[in-house]
Short mmCIF file of C-alpha atoms in Angstrom, two decimals:
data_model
loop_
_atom_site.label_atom_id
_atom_site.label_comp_id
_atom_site.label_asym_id
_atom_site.label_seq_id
_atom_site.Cartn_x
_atom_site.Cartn_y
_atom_site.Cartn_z
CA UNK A 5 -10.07 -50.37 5.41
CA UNK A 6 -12.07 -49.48 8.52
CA UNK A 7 -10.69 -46.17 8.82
CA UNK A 8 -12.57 -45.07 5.57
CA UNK A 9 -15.83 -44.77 7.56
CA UNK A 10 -15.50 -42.22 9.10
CA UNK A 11 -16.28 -38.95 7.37
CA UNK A 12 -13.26 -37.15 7.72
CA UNK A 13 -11.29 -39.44 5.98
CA UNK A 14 -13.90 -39.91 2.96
CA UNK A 15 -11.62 -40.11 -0.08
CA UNK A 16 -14.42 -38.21 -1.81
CA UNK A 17 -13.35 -34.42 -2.57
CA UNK A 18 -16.47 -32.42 -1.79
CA UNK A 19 -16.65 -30.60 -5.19
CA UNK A 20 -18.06 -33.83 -6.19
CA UNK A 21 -21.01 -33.65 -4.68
CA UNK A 22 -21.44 -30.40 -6.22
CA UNK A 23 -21.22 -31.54 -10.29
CA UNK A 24 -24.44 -30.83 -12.07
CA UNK A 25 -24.75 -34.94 -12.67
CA UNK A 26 -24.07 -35.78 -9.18
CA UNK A 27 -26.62 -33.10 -8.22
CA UNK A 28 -29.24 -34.47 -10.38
CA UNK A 29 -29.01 -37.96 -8.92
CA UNK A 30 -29.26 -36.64 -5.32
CA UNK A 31 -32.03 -34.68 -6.16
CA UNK A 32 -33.44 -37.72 -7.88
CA UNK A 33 -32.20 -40.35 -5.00
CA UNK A 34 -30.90 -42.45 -7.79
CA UNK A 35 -28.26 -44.43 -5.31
CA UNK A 36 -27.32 -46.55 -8.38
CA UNK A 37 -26.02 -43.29 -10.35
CA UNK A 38 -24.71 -41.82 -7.46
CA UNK A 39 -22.49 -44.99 -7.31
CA UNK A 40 -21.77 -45.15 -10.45
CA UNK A 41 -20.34 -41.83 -10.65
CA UNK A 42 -18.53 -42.27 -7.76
CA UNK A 43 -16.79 -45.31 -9.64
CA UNK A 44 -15.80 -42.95 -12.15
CA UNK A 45 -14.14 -40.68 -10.09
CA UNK A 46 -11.97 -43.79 -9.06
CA UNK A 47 -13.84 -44.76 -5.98
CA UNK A 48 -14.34 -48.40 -6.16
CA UNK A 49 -16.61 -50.54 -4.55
CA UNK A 50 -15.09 -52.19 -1.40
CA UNK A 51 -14.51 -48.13 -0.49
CA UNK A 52 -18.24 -47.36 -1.00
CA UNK A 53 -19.42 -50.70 0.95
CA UNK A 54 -17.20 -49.24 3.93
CA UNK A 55 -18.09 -45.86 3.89
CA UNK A 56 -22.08 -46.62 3.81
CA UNK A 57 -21.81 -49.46 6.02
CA UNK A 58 -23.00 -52.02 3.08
CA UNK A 59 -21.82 -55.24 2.37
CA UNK A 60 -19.94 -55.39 -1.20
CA UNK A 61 -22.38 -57.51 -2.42
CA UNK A 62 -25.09 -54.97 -1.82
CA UNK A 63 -23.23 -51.95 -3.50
CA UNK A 64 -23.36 -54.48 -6.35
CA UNK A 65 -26.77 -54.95 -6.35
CA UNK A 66 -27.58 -51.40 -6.33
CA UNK A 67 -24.64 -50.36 -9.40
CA UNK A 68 -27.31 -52.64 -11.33
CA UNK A 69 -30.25 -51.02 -10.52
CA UNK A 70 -31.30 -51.90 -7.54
CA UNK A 71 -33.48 -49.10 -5.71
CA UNK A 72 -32.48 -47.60 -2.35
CA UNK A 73 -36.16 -46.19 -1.04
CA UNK A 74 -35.83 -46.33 3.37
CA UNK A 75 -35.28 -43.47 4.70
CA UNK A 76 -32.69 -44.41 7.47
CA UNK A 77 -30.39 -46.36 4.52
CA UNK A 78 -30.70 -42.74 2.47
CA UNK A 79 -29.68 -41.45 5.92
CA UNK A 80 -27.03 -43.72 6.52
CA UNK A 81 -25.35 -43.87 2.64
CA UNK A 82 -25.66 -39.90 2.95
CA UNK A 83 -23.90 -39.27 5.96
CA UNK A 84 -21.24 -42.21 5.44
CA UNK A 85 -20.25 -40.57 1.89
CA UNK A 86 -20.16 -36.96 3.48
CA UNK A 87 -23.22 -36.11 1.01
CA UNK A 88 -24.65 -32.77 2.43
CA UNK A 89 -28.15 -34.16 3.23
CA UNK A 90 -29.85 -31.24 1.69
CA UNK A 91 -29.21 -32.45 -1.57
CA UNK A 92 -31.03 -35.74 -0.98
CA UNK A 93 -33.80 -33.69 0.45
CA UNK A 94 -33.26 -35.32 4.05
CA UNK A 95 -32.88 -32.37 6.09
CA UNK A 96 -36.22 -31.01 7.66
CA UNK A 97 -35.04 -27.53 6.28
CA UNK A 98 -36.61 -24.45 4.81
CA UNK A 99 -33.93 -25.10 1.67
CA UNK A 100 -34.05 -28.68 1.58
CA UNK A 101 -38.33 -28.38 1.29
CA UNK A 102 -38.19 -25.58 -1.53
CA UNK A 103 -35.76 -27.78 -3.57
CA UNK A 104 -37.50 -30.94 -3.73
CA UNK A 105 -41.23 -29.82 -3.89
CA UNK A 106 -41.47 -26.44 -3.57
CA UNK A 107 -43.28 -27.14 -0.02
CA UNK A 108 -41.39 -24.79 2.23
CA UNK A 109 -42.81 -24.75 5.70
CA UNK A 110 -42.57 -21.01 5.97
CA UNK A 111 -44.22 -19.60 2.45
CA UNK A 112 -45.44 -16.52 4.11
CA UNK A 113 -43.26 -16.38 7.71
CA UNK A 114 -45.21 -12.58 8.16
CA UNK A 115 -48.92 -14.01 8.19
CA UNK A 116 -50.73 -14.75 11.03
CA UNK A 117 -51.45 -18.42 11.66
CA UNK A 118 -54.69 -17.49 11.47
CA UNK A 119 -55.39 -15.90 8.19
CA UNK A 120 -53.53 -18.69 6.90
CA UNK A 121 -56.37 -20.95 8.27
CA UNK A 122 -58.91 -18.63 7.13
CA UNK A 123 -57.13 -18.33 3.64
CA UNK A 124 -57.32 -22.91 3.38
CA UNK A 125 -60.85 -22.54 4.23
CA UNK A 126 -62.21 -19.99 1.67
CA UNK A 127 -60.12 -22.05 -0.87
CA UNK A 128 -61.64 -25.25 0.73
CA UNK A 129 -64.98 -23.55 0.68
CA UNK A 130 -65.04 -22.62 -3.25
CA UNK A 131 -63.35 -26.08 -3.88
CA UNK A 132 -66.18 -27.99 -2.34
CA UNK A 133 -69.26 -25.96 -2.91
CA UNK A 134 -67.92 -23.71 -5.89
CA UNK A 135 -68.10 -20.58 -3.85
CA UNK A 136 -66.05 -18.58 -2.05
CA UNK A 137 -68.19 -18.68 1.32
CA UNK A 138 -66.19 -17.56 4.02
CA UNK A 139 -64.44 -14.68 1.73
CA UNK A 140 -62.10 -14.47 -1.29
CA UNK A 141 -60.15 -17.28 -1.91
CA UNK A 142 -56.22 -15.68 -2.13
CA UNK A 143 -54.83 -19.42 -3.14
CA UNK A 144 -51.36 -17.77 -2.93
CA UNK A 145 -50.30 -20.26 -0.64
CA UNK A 146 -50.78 -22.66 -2.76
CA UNK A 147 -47.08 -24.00 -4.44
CA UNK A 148 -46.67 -24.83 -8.07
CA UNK A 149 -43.26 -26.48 -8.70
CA UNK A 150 -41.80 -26.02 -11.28
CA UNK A 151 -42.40 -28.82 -14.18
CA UNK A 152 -39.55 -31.21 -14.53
CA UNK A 153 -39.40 -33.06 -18.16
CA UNK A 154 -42.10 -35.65 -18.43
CA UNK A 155 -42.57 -39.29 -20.36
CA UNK A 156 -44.34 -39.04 -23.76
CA UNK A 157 -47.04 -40.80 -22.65
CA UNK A 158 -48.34 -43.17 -19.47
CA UNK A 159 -50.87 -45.74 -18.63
CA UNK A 160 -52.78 -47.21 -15.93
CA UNK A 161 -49.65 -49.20 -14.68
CA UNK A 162 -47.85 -45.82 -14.48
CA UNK A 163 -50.45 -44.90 -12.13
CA UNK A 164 -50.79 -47.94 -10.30
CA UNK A 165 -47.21 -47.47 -8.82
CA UNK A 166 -48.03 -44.06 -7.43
CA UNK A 167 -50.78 -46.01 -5.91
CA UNK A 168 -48.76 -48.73 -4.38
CA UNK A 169 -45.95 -46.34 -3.08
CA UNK A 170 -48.49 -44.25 -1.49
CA UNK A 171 -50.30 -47.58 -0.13
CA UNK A 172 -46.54 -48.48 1.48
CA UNK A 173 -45.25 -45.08 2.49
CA UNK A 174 -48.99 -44.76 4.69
CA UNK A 175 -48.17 -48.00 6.02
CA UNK A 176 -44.88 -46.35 7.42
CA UNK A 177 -46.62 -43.30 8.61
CA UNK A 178 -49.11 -45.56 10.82
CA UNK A 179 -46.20 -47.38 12.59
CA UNK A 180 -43.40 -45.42 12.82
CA UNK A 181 -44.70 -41.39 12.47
CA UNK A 182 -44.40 -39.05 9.70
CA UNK A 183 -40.79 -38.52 10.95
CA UNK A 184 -40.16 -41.88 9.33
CA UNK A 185 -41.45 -41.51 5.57
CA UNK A 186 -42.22 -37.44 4.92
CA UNK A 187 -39.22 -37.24 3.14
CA UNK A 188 -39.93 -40.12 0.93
CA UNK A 189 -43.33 -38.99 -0.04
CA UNK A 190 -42.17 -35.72 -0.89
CA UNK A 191 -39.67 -37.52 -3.49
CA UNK A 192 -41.94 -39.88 -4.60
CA UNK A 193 -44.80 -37.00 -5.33
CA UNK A 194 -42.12 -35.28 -7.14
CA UNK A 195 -41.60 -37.67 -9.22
CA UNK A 196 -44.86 -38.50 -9.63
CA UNK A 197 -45.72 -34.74 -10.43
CA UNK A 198 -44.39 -34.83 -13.59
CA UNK A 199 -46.47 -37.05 -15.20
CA UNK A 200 -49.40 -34.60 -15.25
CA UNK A 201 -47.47 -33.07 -18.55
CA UNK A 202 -47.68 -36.52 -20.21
CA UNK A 203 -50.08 -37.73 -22.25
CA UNK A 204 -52.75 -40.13 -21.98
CA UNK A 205 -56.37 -41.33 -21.99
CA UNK A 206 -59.51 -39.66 -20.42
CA UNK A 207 -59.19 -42.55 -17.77
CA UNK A 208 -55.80 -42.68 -16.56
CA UNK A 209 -55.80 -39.20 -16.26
CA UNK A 210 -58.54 -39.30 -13.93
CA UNK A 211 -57.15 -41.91 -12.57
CA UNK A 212 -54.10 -39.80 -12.01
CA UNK A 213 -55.23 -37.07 -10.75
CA UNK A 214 -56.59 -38.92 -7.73
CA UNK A 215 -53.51 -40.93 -6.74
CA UNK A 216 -52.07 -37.53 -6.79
CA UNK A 217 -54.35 -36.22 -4.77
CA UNK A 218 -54.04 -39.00 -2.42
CA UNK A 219 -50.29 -38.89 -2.70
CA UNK A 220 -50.48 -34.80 -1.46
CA UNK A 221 -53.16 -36.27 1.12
CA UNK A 222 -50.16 -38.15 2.95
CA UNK A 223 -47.69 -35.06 1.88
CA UNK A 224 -49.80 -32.99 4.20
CA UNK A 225 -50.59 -35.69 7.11
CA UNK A 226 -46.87 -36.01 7.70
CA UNK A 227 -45.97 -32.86 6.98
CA UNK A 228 -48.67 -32.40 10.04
CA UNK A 229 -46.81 -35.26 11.98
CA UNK A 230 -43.54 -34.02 11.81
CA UNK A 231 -44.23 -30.19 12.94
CA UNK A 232 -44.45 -28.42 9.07
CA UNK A 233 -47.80 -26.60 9.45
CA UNK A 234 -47.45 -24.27 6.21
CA UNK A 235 -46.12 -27.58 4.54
CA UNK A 236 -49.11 -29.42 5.58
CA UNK A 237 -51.67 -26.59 4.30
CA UNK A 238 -49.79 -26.21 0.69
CA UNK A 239 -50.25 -30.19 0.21
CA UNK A 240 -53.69 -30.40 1.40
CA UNK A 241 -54.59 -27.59 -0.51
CA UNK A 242 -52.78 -28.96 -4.09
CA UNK A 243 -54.96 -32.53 -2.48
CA UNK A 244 -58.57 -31.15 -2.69
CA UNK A 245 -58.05 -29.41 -6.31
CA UNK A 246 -56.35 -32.44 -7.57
CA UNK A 247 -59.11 -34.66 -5.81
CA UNK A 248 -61.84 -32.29 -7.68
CA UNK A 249 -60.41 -32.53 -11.30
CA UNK A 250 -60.77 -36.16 -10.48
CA UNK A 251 -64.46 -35.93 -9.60
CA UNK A 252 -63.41 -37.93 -6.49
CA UNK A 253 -65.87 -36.68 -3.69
CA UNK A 254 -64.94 -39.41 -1.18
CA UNK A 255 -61.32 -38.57 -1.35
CA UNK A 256 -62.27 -34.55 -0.74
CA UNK A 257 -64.07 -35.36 2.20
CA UNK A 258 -60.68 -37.31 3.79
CA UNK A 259 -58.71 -34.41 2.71
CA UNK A 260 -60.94 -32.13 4.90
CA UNK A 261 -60.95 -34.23 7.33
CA UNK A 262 -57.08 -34.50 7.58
CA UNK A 263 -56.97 -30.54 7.93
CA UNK A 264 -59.79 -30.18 10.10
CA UNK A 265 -57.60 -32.59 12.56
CA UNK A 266 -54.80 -30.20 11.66
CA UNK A 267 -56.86 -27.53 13.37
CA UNK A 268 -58.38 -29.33 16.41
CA UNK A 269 -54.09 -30.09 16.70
CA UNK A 270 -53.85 -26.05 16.95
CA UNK A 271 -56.72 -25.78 19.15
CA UNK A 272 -58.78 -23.96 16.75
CA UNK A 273 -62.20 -26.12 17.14
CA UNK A 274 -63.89 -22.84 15.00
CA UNK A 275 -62.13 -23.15 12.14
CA UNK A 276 -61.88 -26.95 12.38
CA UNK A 277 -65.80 -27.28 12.78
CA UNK A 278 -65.89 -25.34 9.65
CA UNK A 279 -63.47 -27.48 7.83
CA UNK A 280 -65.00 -30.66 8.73
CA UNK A 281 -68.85 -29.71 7.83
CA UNK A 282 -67.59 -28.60 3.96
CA UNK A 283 -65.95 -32.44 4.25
CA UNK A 284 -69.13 -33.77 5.56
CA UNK A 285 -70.69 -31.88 2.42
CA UNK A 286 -68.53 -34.11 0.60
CA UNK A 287 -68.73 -37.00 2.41
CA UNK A 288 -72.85 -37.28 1.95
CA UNK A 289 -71.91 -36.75 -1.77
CA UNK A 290 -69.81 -39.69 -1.83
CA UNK A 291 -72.93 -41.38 -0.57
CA UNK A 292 -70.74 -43.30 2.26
CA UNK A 293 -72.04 -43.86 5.34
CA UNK A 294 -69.05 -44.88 7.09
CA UNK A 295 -67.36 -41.45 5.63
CA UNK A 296 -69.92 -39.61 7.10
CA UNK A 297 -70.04 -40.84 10.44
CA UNK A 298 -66.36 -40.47 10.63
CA UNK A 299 -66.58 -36.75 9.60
CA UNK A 300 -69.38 -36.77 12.39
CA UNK A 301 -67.49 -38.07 15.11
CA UNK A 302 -64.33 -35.15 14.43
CA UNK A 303 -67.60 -32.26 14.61
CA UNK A 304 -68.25 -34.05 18.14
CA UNK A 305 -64.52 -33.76 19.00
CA UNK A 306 -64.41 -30.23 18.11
CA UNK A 307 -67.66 -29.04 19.60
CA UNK A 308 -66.20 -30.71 22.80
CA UNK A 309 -63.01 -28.43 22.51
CA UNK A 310 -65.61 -25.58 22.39
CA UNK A 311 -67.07 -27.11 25.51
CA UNK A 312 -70.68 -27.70 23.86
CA UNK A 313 -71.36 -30.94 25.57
CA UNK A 314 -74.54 -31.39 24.25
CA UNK A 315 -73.66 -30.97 20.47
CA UNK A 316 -70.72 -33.26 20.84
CA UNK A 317 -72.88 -35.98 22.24
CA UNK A 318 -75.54 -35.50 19.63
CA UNK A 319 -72.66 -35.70 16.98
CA UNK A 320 -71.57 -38.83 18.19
CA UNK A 321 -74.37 -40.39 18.43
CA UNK A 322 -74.79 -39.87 14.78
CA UNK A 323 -71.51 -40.78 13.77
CA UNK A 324 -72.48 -44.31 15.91
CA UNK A 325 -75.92 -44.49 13.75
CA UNK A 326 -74.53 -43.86 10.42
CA UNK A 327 -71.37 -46.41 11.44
CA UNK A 328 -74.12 -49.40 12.16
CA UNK A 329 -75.61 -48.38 8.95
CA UNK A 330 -72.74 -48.87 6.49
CA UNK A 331 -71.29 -51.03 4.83
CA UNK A 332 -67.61 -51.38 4.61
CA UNK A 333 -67.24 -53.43 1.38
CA UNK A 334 -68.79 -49.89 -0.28
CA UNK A 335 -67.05 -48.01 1.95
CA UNK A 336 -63.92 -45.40 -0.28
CA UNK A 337 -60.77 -47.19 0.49
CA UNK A 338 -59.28 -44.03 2.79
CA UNK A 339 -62.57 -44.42 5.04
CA UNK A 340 -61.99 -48.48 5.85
CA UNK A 341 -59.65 -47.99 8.50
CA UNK A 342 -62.38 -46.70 10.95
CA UNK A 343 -63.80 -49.91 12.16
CA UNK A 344 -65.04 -50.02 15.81
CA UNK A 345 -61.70 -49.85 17.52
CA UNK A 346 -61.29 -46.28 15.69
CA UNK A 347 -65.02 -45.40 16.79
CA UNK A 348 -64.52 -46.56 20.29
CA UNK A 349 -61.39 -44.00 20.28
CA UNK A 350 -63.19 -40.74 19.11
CA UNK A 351 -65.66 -41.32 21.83
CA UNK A 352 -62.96 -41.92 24.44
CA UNK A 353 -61.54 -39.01 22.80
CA UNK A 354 -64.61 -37.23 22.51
CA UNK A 355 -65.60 -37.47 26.24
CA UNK A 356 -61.69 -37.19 27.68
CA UNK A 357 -61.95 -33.50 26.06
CA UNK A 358 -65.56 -32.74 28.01
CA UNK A 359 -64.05 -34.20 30.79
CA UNK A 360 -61.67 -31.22 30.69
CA UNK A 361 -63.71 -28.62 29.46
CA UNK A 362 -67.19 -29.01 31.31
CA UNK A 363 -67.30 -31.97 34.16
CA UNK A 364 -65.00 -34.65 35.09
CA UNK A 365 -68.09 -36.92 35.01
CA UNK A 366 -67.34 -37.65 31.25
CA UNK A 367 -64.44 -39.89 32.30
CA UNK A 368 -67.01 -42.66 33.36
CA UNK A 369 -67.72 -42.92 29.55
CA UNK A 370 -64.24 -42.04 28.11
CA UNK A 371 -61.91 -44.74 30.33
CA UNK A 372 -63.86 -47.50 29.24
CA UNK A 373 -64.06 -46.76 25.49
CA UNK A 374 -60.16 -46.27 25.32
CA UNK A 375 -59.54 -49.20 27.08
CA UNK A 376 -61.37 -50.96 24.47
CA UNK A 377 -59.23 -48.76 21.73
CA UNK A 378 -55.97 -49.63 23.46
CA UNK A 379 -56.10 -53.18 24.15
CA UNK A 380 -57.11 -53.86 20.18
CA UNK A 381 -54.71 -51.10 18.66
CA UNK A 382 -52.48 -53.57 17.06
CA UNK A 383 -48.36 -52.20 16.86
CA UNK A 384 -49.05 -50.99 12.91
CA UNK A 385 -51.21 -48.55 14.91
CA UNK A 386 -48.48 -47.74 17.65
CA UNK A 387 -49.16 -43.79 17.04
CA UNK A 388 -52.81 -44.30 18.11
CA UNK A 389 -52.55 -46.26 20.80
CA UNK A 390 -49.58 -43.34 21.87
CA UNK A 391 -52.68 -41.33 21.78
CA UNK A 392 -54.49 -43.24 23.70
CA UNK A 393 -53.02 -44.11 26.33
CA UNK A 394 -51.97 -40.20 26.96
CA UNK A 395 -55.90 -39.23 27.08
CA UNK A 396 -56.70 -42.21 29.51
CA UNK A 397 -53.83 -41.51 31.52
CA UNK A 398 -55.32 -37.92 32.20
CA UNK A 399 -59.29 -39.23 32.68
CA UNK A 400 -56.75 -41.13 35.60
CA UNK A 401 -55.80 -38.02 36.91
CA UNK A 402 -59.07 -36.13 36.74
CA UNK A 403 -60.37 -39.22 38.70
CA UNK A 404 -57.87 -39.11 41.10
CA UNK A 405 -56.38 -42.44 40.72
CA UNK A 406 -53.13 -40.77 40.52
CA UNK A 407 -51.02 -43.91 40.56
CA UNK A 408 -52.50 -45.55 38.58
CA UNK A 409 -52.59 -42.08 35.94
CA UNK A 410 -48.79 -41.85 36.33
CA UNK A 411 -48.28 -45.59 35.63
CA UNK A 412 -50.30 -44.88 32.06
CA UNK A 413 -48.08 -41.95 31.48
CA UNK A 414 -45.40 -43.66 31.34
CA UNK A 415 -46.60 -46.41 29.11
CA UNK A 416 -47.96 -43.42 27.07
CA UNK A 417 -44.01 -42.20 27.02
CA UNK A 418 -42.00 -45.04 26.39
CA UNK A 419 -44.42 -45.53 23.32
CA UNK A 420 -44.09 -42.49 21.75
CA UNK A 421 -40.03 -42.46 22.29
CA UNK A 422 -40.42 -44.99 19.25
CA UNK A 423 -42.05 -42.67 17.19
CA UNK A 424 -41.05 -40.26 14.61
CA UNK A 425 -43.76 -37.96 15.33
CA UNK A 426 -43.67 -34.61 16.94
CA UNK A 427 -47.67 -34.76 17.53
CA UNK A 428 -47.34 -37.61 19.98
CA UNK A 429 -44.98 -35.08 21.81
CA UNK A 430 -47.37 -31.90 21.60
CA UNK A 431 -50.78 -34.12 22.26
CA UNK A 432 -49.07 -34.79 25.56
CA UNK A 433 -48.85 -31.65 26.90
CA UNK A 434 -52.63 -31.67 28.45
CA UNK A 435 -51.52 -34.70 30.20
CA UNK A 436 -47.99 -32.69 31.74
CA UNK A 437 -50.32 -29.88 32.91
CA UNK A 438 -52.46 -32.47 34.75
CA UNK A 439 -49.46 -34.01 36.34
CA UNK A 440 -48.21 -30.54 37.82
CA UNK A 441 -51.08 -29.66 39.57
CA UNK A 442 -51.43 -32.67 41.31
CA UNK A 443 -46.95 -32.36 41.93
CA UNK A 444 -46.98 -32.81 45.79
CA UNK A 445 -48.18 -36.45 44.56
CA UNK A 446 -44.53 -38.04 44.28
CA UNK A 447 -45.89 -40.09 41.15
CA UNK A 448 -47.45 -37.50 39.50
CA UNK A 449 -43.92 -35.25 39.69
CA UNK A 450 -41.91 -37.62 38.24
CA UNK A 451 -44.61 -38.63 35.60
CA UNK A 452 -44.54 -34.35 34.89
CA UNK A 453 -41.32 -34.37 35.08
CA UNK A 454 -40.63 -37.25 32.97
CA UNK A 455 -43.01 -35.78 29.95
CA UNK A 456 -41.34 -32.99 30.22
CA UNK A 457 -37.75 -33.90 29.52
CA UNK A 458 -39.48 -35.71 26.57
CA UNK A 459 -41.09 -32.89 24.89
CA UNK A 460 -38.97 -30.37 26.19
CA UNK A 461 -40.98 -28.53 28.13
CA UNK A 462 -39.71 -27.00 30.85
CA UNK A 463 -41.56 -28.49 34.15
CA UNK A 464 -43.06 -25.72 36.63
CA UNK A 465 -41.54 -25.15 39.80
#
């Protein structure tokens, strides 16, 4: 019957949910156990369809062994049962994160945000260059969970699926925002965790430890997305030793890179420059061009946050030399997104920040670029092209085209309401504080206004 849908008339006791079995499967997101249990406790099928919102023939599909892996189906089967979503590790949740991967967001609540950053980059520093250069490297941040039991023995297809789910779940990420898959990874690397206790040969394990890597590599980037700071530093961190045992420069130097962006996010363009010069250590390692000139192009964004005009133009002008120099077919896989769309960005980027920091004049340079950026960003890149539109709507407003600014905004908004991605919402907040002072412009207030309400940011007076 209909009524069954709704949640207070579940014919599920609660204690069920609670059994050590049912627990396991939760933990596990095994939908197919989880049903079949439920059949046991004399729940039968046509009740399950109408509690999750499935056709029959579906909840048949899965009792055989049929795997439930999107996030808004886990959502939906979770809250339709009356499953506390803790247990399926879908509540953004200090509990929830310490159950599932040991990742909790809060590890040390009583240090300062930044000793924590100078705590990632001592451990960065003796990771990359095998000494602890900017001080002792603590490393208690850094989680360990706890071993679950392990196959015998895997083999290169073993790690090819780690491969392919983190392949798929960064696919998510681009479109939709961390919001949309974080959860997922942090299943999937659980699972994937355990086969570092299994057995195998030199190769795969090598092999291994850099899809791991890779696999805490998008742990920490939506961790990032999605607000989870402390989360985001434990994964990154567990990235760049995992990325090291597998002698995998390449992928060290996009691991630095990722926190390095995690640090221009905080507006801490010290600590970020630092960051990204151990990845470009890396990244001339790897012997990649193209990573190099990407790691070039994030110096020149944070030496523009610094307002040192003149280093971030000599920075991107590298990063353009060393991008006409490589070549992409050689290129490390994580590097091959940056093509010239992506380089036209950082240097709308680039010169939208000087354009705030030292002289409006830079927004001659930086419209143009993102214009380019935005009109090629194709929707799998809908986060960046958020982006993008937010930093040429404020090189509007520093012009003084305020119409035209506030029209951008907007676009810039209604994007971004799409996304699962508190960083769209925080990377707006430059363009708010443009908007007020220019509020006795009726476009401009509503356009303030407007952002505010979306990021919930209270609007001045």
């Amino acid at each position: 019957m209909n009524t069954m849908s709704s949640q207070g008339s579940s014919p599920i006791p609660a204690e069920v949910w609670d059994q050590q079995e049912m627990r396991d499967a939760l933990a596990r997101r095994e939908i197919s156990s989880v049903y079949r249990l439920l059949r046991r406790h004399g729940v039968s099928q046509r009740q399950i369809a109408a509690l999750t919102g499935q056709s029959q023939s579906e909840v048949s599909e899965i009792l055989k062994g049929r795997q439930v892996m999107a996030y808004d189906v886990l959502t939906r089967i979770a809250v339709g049962l009356g499953v506390p979503r803790g247990y399926m590790g879908l509540a953004y949740d200090e509990t929830t994160a310490v159950r599932v991967a040991a990742t909790a967001d809060s590890p040390h609540p009583e240090e300062d945000e930044s000793v924590k950053r100078r705590k990632f980059l001592a451990h960065a520093a003796a990771v990359t260059v095998g000494a602890a250069v900017f001080g002792a490297d603590s490393g208690s941040w850094v989680s360990h969970p706890t071993q679950t039991p392990a196959p015998g023995r895997i083999g290169m297809t073993d790690v090819r699926q780690v491969e392919a789910a983190t392949r798929a779940l960064r696919a998510l990420d681009y479109q939709y925002g961390g919001g949309s898959c974080r959860d997922a990874v942090v299943a999937q690397l659980s699972w994937g965790q355990q086969m570092l206790g299994a057995s195998s040969t030199d190769v795969v394990r090598q092999r291994l430890y850099v899809a791991l890597a890779d696999l805490h590599n998008l742990a920490g980037w939506t961790s990032f997305d999605t607000g989870l700071m402390d989360s985001a530093r434990n994964h990154f961190g567990q990235a760049l030793d995992l990325a090291k045992q597998g002698e995998n420069e390449a992928l060290m130097a996009n691991i630095l890179y990722r926190m390095g962006r995690v640090y221009l996010h905080q507006n801490a363009p010290d600590d970020a420059l630092k960051v990204f010069q151990l990845g470009q250590l890396a990244a001339q390692n790897s012997g990649s061009e193209l990573a190099v000139g990407i790691l070039c192009a994030n110096e020149a964004w944070a030496y523009a946050k610094m307002g040192s005009d003149e280093q971030a133009l000599k920075l991107l002008g590298r990063a353009r030399d060393e991008f006409s120099r490589a070549n992409v077919a050689e290129a490390p896989a994580w590097a091959k997104f940056f093509n010239e769309i992506d380089l036209s960005s950082m240097i709308g980027t680039v010169h939208t920040e000087l354009a705030q920091t030292v002289d409006a004049k830079y927004t001659r340079t930086a419209i143009p670029a993102l214009s380019k950026a935005i009109n090629n960003f194709g929707d799998e890149y809908a986060r960046s092209r958020s982006f993008n539109l937010t930093s040429m709507a404020i090189n509007h407003l520093l012009e003084g085209d305020i119409d035209h600014g506030a029209k951008i905004g907007r676009q810039a908004v209604d994007l971004s309401e799409s996304l699962k991605s508190v960083r769209t919402k925080q990377r707006m907040e430059p363009l708010r504080q443009e908007a007020e002072k220019r509020r006795n412009n009726p476009e401009a207030r509503e356009l303030a206004d407007r952002v505010a309400r979306f990021t919930g940011t209270e609007s001045a007076a």
